[in-house]
PDB file of C-alpha atoms and ligand atoms in Angstrom:
ATOM      1  CA  UNK A 123       0.000   0.000   0.000  1.00 85.00           C
ATOM      2  CA  UNK A 124       1.283   3.402  -0.987  1.00 90.00           C
ATOM      3  CA  UNK A 125      -0.092   4.898   2.200  1.00 91.00           C
ATOM      4  CA  UNK A 126       2.084   2.685   4.387  1.00 94.00           C
ATOM      5  CA  UNK A 127       5.209   3.885   2.585  1.00 98.00           C
ATOM      6  CA  UNK A 128       4.727   7.641   3.130  1.00 98.00           C
ATOM      7  CA  UNK A 129       5.335   9.387   6.457  1.00 98.00           C
ATOM      8  CA  UNK A 130       4.915  13.060   7.248  1.00 98.00           C
ATOM      9  CA  UNK A 131       7.062  14.137  10.194  1.00 98.00           C
ATOM     10  CA  UNK A 132       7.685  17.479  11.817  1.00 98.00           C
ATOM     11  CA  UNK A 133      11.336  18.152  12.529  1.00 96.00           C
ATOM     12  CA  UNK A 134      14.911  18.444  11.444  1.00 98.00           C
ATOM     13  CA  UNK A 135      15.879  16.285   8.467  1.00 98.00           C
ATOM     14  CA  UNK A 136      19.479  16.016   9.670  1.00 98.00           C
ATOM     15  CA  UNK A 137      18.361  13.806  12.580  1.00 98.00           C
ATOM     16  CA  UNK A 138      16.700  11.158  10.464  1.00 98.00           C
ATOM     17  CA  UNK A 139      18.156   7.704  10.244  1.00 98.00           C
ATOM     18  CA  UNK A 140      17.276   6.848   6.679  1.00 98.00           C
ATOM     19  CA  UNK A 141      19.388   5.606   3.786  1.00 98.00           C
ATOM     20  CA  UNK A 142      19.277   8.996   2.038  1.00 99.00           C
ATOM     21  CA  UNK A 143      18.299  12.518   2.953  1.00 99.00           C
ATOM     22  CA  UNK A 144      17.651  15.051   0.220  1.00 99.00           C
ATOM     23  CA  UNK A 145      19.220  18.488   0.354  1.00 98.00           C
ATOM     24  CA  UNK A 146      17.643  21.596  -1.188  1.00 98.00           C
ATOM     25  CA  UNK A 147      20.920  22.749  -2.701  1.00 98.00           C
ATOM     26  CA  UNK A 148      22.010  25.433  -5.167  1.00 98.00           C
ATOM     27  CA  UNK A 149      23.730  24.872  -8.520  1.00 98.00           C
ATOM     28  CA  UNK A 150      27.174  25.564  -7.099  1.00 98.00           C
ATOM     29  CA  UNK A 151      26.762  22.775  -4.503  1.00 97.00           C
ATOM     30  CA  UNK A 152      28.777  24.899  -2.100  1.00 93.00           C
ATOM     31  CA  UNK A 153      26.454  24.995   0.882  1.00 94.00           C
ATOM     32  CA  UNK A 154      24.188  27.854   1.916  1.00 94.00           C
ATOM     33  CA  UNK A 155      21.480  28.683   4.433  1.00 96.00           C
ATOM     34  CA  UNK A 156      18.238  26.864   5.248  1.00 98.00           C
ATOM     35  CA  UNK A 157      18.261  23.103   5.102  1.00 98.00           C
ATOM     36  CA  UNK A 158      21.480  23.160   3.059  1.00 98.00           C
ATOM     37  CA  UNK A 159      23.309  24.950   5.870  1.00 98.00           C
ATOM     38  CA  UNK A 160      21.853  22.606   8.491  1.00 98.00           C
ATOM     39  CA  UNK A 161      22.959  19.543   6.511  1.00 98.00           C
ATOM     40  CA  UNK A 162      26.489  20.862   5.991  1.00 98.00           C
ATOM     41  CA  UNK A 163      26.841  21.799   9.669  1.00 98.00           C
ATOM     42  CA  UNK A 164      25.655  18.401  10.860  1.00 98.00           C
ATOM     43  CA  UNK A 165      27.627  16.421   8.277  1.00 98.00           C
ATOM     44  CA  UNK A 166      30.937  18.179   8.887  1.00 98.00           C
ATOM     45  CA  UNK A 167      33.564  19.500   6.470  1.00 98.00           C
ATOM     46  CA  UNK A 168      33.939  16.250   4.514  1.00 98.00           C
ATOM     47  CA  UNK A 169      30.633  16.968   2.814  1.00 98.00           C
ATOM     48  CA  UNK A 170      31.772  20.271   1.327  1.00 98.00           C
ATOM     49  CA  UNK A 171      35.046  18.700   0.229  1.00 98.00           C
ATOM     50  CA  UNK A 172      33.189  15.996  -1.666  1.00 98.00           C
ATOM     51  CA  UNK A 173      30.719  18.506  -3.129  1.00 98.00           C
ATOM     52  CA  UNK A 174      33.666  20.453  -4.543  1.00 97.00           C
ATOM     53  CA  UNK A 175      34.681  17.400  -6.564  1.00 97.00           C
ATOM     54  CA  UNK A 176      31.260  17.201  -8.234  1.00 97.00           C
ATOM     55  CA  UNK A 177      31.215  20.484 -10.146  1.00 96.00           C
ATOM     56  CA  UNK A 178      27.936  22.253 -10.731  1.00 97.00           C
ATOM     57  CA  UNK A 179      24.477  20.739 -10.702  1.00 98.00           C
ATOM     58  CA  UNK A 180      21.884  22.383 -12.905  1.00 98.00           C
ATOM     59  CA  UNK A 181      18.375  23.221 -11.747  1.00 98.00           C
ATOM     60  CA  UNK A 182      16.100  20.184 -11.802  1.00 98.00           C
ATOM     61  CA  UNK A 183      18.964  17.716 -11.341  1.00 98.00           C
ATOM     62  CA  UNK A 184      20.494  15.992  -8.318  1.00 98.00           C
ATOM     63  CA  UNK A 185      23.852  14.516  -7.347  1.00 98.00           C
ATOM     64  CA  UNK A 186      24.760  12.139  -4.523  1.00 98.00           C
ATOM     65  CA  UNK A 187      27.452  12.294  -1.851  1.00 98.00           C
ATOM     66  CA  UNK A 188      28.209  10.340   1.281  1.00 98.00           C
ATOM     67  CA  UNK A 189      26.657  11.676   4.481  1.00 98.00           C
ATOM     68  CA  UNK A 190      29.733  11.880   6.776  1.00 98.00           C
ATOM     69  CA  UNK A 191      28.647  12.602  10.376  1.00 98.00           C
ATOM     70  CA  UNK A 192      24.933  12.375   9.622  1.00 98.00           C
ATOM     71  CA  UNK A 193      22.975   9.276  10.635  1.00 98.00           C
ATOM     72  CA  UNK A 194      21.955   8.828   6.979  1.00 98.00           C
ATOM     73  CA  UNK A 195      24.164   6.995   4.461  1.00 98.00           C
ATOM     74  CA  UNK A 196      23.793   9.348   1.507  1.00 99.00           C
ATOM     75  CA  UNK A 197      22.861  12.933   0.736  1.00 98.00           C
ATOM     76  CA  UNK A 198      21.089  13.595  -2.552  1.00 99.00           C
ATOM     77  CA  UNK A 199      21.677  17.247  -3.446  1.00 98.00           C
ATOM     78  CA  UNK A 200      18.716  18.400  -5.534  1.00 99.00           C
ATOM     79  CA  UNK A 201      18.620  21.867  -7.058  1.00 98.00           C
ATOM     80  CA  UNK A 202      15.101  23.248  -7.078  1.00 98.00           C
ATOM     81  CA  UNK A 203      13.943  26.200  -9.187  1.00 98.00           C
ATOM     82  CA  UNK A 204      13.741  29.759  -7.924  1.00 98.00           C
ATOM     83  CA  UNK A 205      10.089  30.832  -8.172  1.00 98.00           C
ATOM     84  CA  UNK A 206       9.791  33.474 -10.918  1.00 98.00           C
ATOM     85  CA  UNK A 207       6.020  33.739 -11.144  1.00 98.00           C
ATOM     86  CA  UNK A 208       5.183  30.362 -12.670  1.00 98.00           C
ATOM     87  CA  UNK A 209       6.008  30.868 -16.354  1.00 98.00           C
ATOM     88  CA  UNK A 210       9.631  29.770 -16.173  1.00 98.00           C
ATOM     89  CA  UNK A 211       9.035  26.005 -16.144  1.00 98.00           C
ATOM     90  CA  UNK A 212       9.161  25.970 -12.341  1.00 98.00           C
ATOM     91  CA  UNK A 213       6.609  23.166 -11.915  1.00 98.00           C
ATOM     92  CA  UNK A 214       8.435  20.780 -14.237  1.00 98.00           C
ATOM     93  CA  UNK A 215      11.824  21.644 -12.742  1.00 99.00           C
ATOM     94  CA  UNK A 216      10.569  20.961  -9.230  1.00 99.00           C
ATOM     95  CA  UNK A 217       8.988  17.665 -10.336  1.00 99.00           C
ATOM     96  CA  UNK A 218      12.291  16.747 -11.949  1.00 99.00           C
ATOM     97  CA  UNK A 219      14.104  17.129  -8.597  1.00 99.00           C
ATOM     98  CA  UNK A 220      11.908  14.425  -7.067  1.00 99.00           C
ATOM     99  CA  UNK A 221      12.288  12.191 -10.145  1.00 98.00           C
ATOM    100  CA  UNK A 222      16.052  12.601  -9.966  1.00 98.00           C
ATOM    101  CA  UNK A 223      16.084  11.521  -6.321  1.00 99.00           C
ATOM    102  CA  UNK A 224      14.205   8.336  -7.208  1.00 98.00           C
ATOM    103  CA  UNK A 225      16.736   7.724  -9.988  1.00 98.00           C
ATOM    104  CA  UNK A 226      19.543   8.070  -7.439  1.00 98.00           C
ATOM    105  CA  UNK A 227      17.623   5.904  -4.955  1.00 98.00           C
ATOM    106  CA  UNK A 228      17.655   3.137  -7.519  1.00 98.00           C
ATOM    107  CA  UNK A 229      21.337   3.669  -8.325  1.00 98.00           C
ATOM    108  CA  UNK A 230      22.348   3.572  -4.631  1.00 98.00           C
ATOM    109  CA  UNK A 231      19.894   0.811  -3.625  1.00 98.00           C
ATOM    110  CA  UNK A 232      18.200   3.136  -1.159  1.00 98.00           C
ATOM    111  CA  UNK A 233      15.199   1.754   0.703  1.00 98.00           C
ATOM    112  CA  UNK A 234      14.329   4.842   2.773  1.00 98.00           C
ATOM    113  CA  UNK A 235      14.589   8.497   1.791  1.00 98.00           C
ATOM    114  CA  UNK A 236      13.586  11.818   3.394  1.00 99.00           C
ATOM    115  CA  UNK A 237      12.727  15.045   1.568  1.00 99.00           C
ATOM    116  CA  UNK A 238      12.594  18.642   2.773  1.00 99.00           C
ATOM    117  CA  UNK A 239      10.202  21.032   1.039  1.00 98.00           C
ATOM    118  CA  UNK A 240      12.512  21.759  -1.910  1.00 99.00           C
ATOM    119  CA  UNK A 241      12.312  25.380  -3.176  1.00 98.00           C
ATOM    120  CA  UNK A 242       9.863  26.429  -0.425  1.00 98.00           C
ATOM    121  CA  UNK A 243      12.278  28.605   1.546  1.00 98.00           C
ATOM    122  CA  UNK A 244      14.732  31.037   0.026  1.00 98.00           C
ATOM    123  CA  UNK A 245      13.553  30.055  -3.486  1.00 98.00           C
ATOM    124  CA  UNK A 246       9.960  31.186  -2.633  1.00 98.00           C
ATOM    125  CA  UNK A 247       7.987  28.491  -4.501  1.00 98.00           C
ATOM    126  CA  UNK A 248       4.324  28.729  -3.376  1.00 98.00           C
ATOM    127  CA  UNK A 249       3.989  26.161  -0.621  1.00 98.00           C
ATOM    128  CA  UNK A 250       0.684  24.461  -1.496  1.00 98.00           C
ATOM    129  CA  UNK A 251       1.664  24.146  -5.130  1.00 98.00           C
ATOM    130  CA  UNK A 252       5.098  22.737  -4.278  1.00 99.00           C
ATOM    131  CA  UNK A 253       3.632  20.209  -1.834  1.00 98.00           C
ATOM    132  CA  UNK A 254       1.189  18.959  -4.468  1.00 98.00           C
ATOM    133  CA  UNK A 255       3.998  18.453  -6.956  1.00 98.00           C
ATOM    134  CA  UNK A 256       6.131  16.739  -4.311  1.00 98.00           C
ATOM    135  CA  UNK A 257       3.322  14.393  -3.278  1.00 98.00           C
ATOM    136  CA  UNK A 258       2.422  13.528  -6.870  1.00 98.00           C
ATOM    137  CA  UNK A 259       6.024  12.736  -7.750  1.00 98.00           C
ATOM    138  CA  UNK A 260       6.649  10.727  -4.582  1.00 98.00           C
ATOM    139  CA  UNK A 261       3.494   8.683  -5.182  1.00 98.00           C
ATOM    140  CA  UNK A 262       4.626   7.967  -8.749  1.00 98.00           C
ATOM    141  CA  UNK A 263       8.202   7.289  -7.654  1.00 98.00           C
ATOM    142  CA  UNK A 264       7.060   4.762  -5.069  1.00 98.00           C
ATOM    143  CA  UNK A 265       4.904   3.022  -7.628  1.00 97.00           C
ATOM    144  CA  UNK A 266       7.798   2.630 -10.045  1.00 97.00           C
ATOM    145  CA  UNK A 267      10.462   1.863  -7.406  1.00 97.00           C
ATOM    146  CA  UNK A 268       9.291  -1.030  -5.244  1.00 97.00           C
ATOM    147  CA  UNK A 269      12.669  -1.214  -3.494  1.00 97.00           C
ATOM    148  CA  UNK A 270      11.957   2.140  -1.804  1.00 98.00           C
ATOM    149  CA  UNK A 271      10.021   1.080   1.260  1.00 98.00           C
ATOM    150  CA  UNK A 272       9.653   4.439   2.982  1.00 98.00           C
ATOM    151  CA  UNK A 273       9.613   8.120   2.046  1.00 98.00           C
ATOM    152  CA  UNK A 274       9.535  10.713   4.794  1.00 98.00           C
ATOM    153  CA  UNK A 275       8.434  14.300   4.255  1.00 98.00           C
ATOM    154  CA  UNK A 276      10.508  16.164   6.836  1.00 98.00           C
ATOM    155  CA  UNK A 277       8.488  19.295   7.646  1.00 98.00           C
ATOM    156  CA  UNK A 278      10.467  21.958   9.397  1.00 98.00           C
ATOM    157  CA  UNK A 279       7.495  24.001  10.559  1.00 97.00           C
ATOM    158  CA  UNK A 280       3.736  23.794  10.977  1.00 98.00           C
ATOM    159  CA  UNK A 281       2.944  25.540   7.710  1.00 98.00           C
ATOM    160  CA  UNK A 282       4.927  23.009   5.701  1.00 98.00           C
ATOM    161  CA  UNK A 283       3.398  20.155   7.669  1.00 98.00           C
ATOM    162  CA  UNK A 284      -0.167  21.419   7.073  1.00 98.00           C
ATOM    163  CA  UNK A 285       0.421  21.893   3.348  1.00 98.00           C
ATOM    164  CA  UNK A 286       2.029  18.455   3.087  1.00 98.00           C
ATOM    165  CA  UNK A 287      -0.861  16.774   4.920  1.00 98.00           C
ATOM    166  CA  UNK A 288      -3.350  18.544   2.676  1.00 98.00           C
ATOM    167  CA  UNK A 289      -1.534  17.389  -0.452  1.00 98.00           C
ATOM    168  CA  UNK A 290      -1.408  13.865   0.965  1.00 98.00           C
ATOM    169  CA  UNK A 291      -5.167  13.874   1.569  1.00 97.00           C
ATOM    170  CA  UNK A 292      -5.823  15.144  -1.962  1.00 96.00           C
ATOM    171  CA  UNK A 293      -3.422  12.913  -3.848  1.00 96.00           C
ATOM    172  CA  UNK A 294      -2.826   9.747  -1.818  1.00 95.00           C
ATOM    173  CA  UNK A 295      -5.604   9.607   0.756  1.00 88.00           C
ATOM    174  CA  UNK A 296      -8.371   9.729  -1.824  1.00 63.00           C
ATOM    175  CA  UNK A 297      -6.939   6.982  -4.004  1.00 60.00           C
ATOM    176  CA  UNK A 298      -8.772   3.758  -3.142  1.00 58.00           C
ATOM    177  CA  UNK A 299      -6.087   1.649  -4.777  1.00 59.00           C
ATOM    178  CA  UNK A 300      -3.331   3.153  -2.644  1.00 59.00           C
TER     179      UNK A 300
HETATM  180  N1  APR B 289      15.117  20.103   8.124  1.00 80.95           N
HETATM  181  C1  APR B 289      14.053  20.110   7.296  1.00 80.95           C
HETATM  182  N2  APR B 289      13.650  21.198   6.633  1.00 80.95           N
HETATM  183  C2  APR B 289      14.339  22.354   6.831  1.00 80.95           C
HETATM  184  C3  APR B 289      15.469  22.442   7.677  1.00 80.95           C
HETATM  185  C4  APR B 289      15.844  21.258   8.353  1.00 80.95           C
HETATM  186  N3  APR B 289      16.889  21.217   9.169  1.00 80.95           N
HETATM  187  N4  APR B 289      15.919  23.723   7.656  1.00 80.95           N
HETATM  188  C5  APR B 289      15.113  24.404   6.823  1.00 80.95           C
HETATM  189  N5  APR B 289      14.152  23.601   6.340  1.00 80.95           N
HETATM  190  C6  APR B 289      13.050  23.872   5.406  1.00 80.95           C
HETATM  191  C7  APR B 289      12.610  25.299   5.215  1.00 80.95           C
HETATM  192  O1  APR B 289      11.765  25.673   6.276  1.00 80.95           O
HETATM  193  C8  APR B 289      11.850  25.196   3.892  1.00 80.95           C
HETATM  194  O2  APR B 289      10.532  24.719   4.116  1.00 80.95           O
HETATM  195  O3  APR B 289      13.467  23.503   4.106  1.00 80.95           O
HETATM  196  C9  APR B 289      12.610  24.125   3.152  1.00 80.95           C
HETATM  197  C10 APR B 289      13.440  24.603   1.988  1.00 80.95           C
HETATM  198  O4  APR B 289      13.970  25.890   2.269  1.00 80.95           O
HETATM  199  P1  APR B 289      15.468  26.315   1.885  1.00 80.95           P
HETATM  200  O5  APR B 289      16.415  25.559   2.724  1.00 80.95           O
HETATM  201  O6  APR B 289      15.515  27.776   1.932  1.00 80.95           O
HETATM  202  O7  APR B 289      15.639  25.747   0.373  1.00 80.95           O
HETATM  203  P2  APR B 289      15.186  26.374  -1.049  1.00 80.95           P
HETATM  204  O8  APR B 289      13.992  27.224  -0.971  1.00 80.95           O
HETATM  205  O9  APR B 289      15.178  25.213  -1.992  1.00 80.95           O
HETATM  206  O10 APR B 289      16.375  27.338  -1.417  1.00 80.95           O
HETATM  207  C11 APR B 289      17.626  26.797  -1.756  1.00 80.95           C
HETATM  208  O11 APR B 289      18.750  28.141  -0.160  1.00 80.95           O
HETATM  209  O12 APR B 289      20.225  27.798   1.523  1.00 80.95           O
HETATM  210  C12 APR B 289      20.108  28.001   0.232  1.00 80.95           C
HETATM  211  O13 APR B 289      22.014  26.817  -0.645  1.00 80.95           O
HETATM  212  C13 APR B 289      20.613  26.878  -0.652  1.00 80.95           C
HETATM  213  O14 APR B 289      20.808  28.495  -2.355  1.00 80.95           O
HETATM  214  C14 APR B 289      20.056  27.380  -1.912  1.00 80.95           C
HETATM  215  C15 APR B 289      18.675  27.850  -1.540  1.00 80.95           C
END
């Protein structure tokens, strides 16, 4: 059942003991604020060193590193779009971030993965819209990747949690087959 494989948790993604946590990174993969800063602080300097070997990562793509001092095994650095009003392919670029993480999950034999609300902070993507895209892509990703047993939406605050739960009810909760 799809429902049994999706969890919505309030809290700090860096604390989660899953195979992979997803970072909301920038194209330079050089760290930053928000969840990116929290992940780099908790992982330690090895993470930045490895990121420097990867070069750039374009918007809508993701690259993997080890997780160093984090309890996770891997960090998938996904670069979400900056919100520019909706006519700059933002929806498809955000969807692509989630698809890329499922591609990496397959490549790294990941069975559990946690996502932050990519693009919903500094990049200003409208929250409800982003959560719907995230939920739709995670539902599809789980359907096509049976080896992924669990996806966690790590919600840093109540607003993100509410929007994520609403998207879950609309997209997963209403599907009788899930
Ligand atoms: N765990 C989970 N979620 C977190 C954490 C955390 N420790 N810290 C912040 N968040 C949440 C924010 O509240 C927001 O909902 O992550 C979401 C994404 O916000 P940002 O981190 O600002 O990411 P984004 O909007 O994609 O902007 C990316 O910000 O820090 C820079 O280097 C990063 O330039 C890049 C840009």
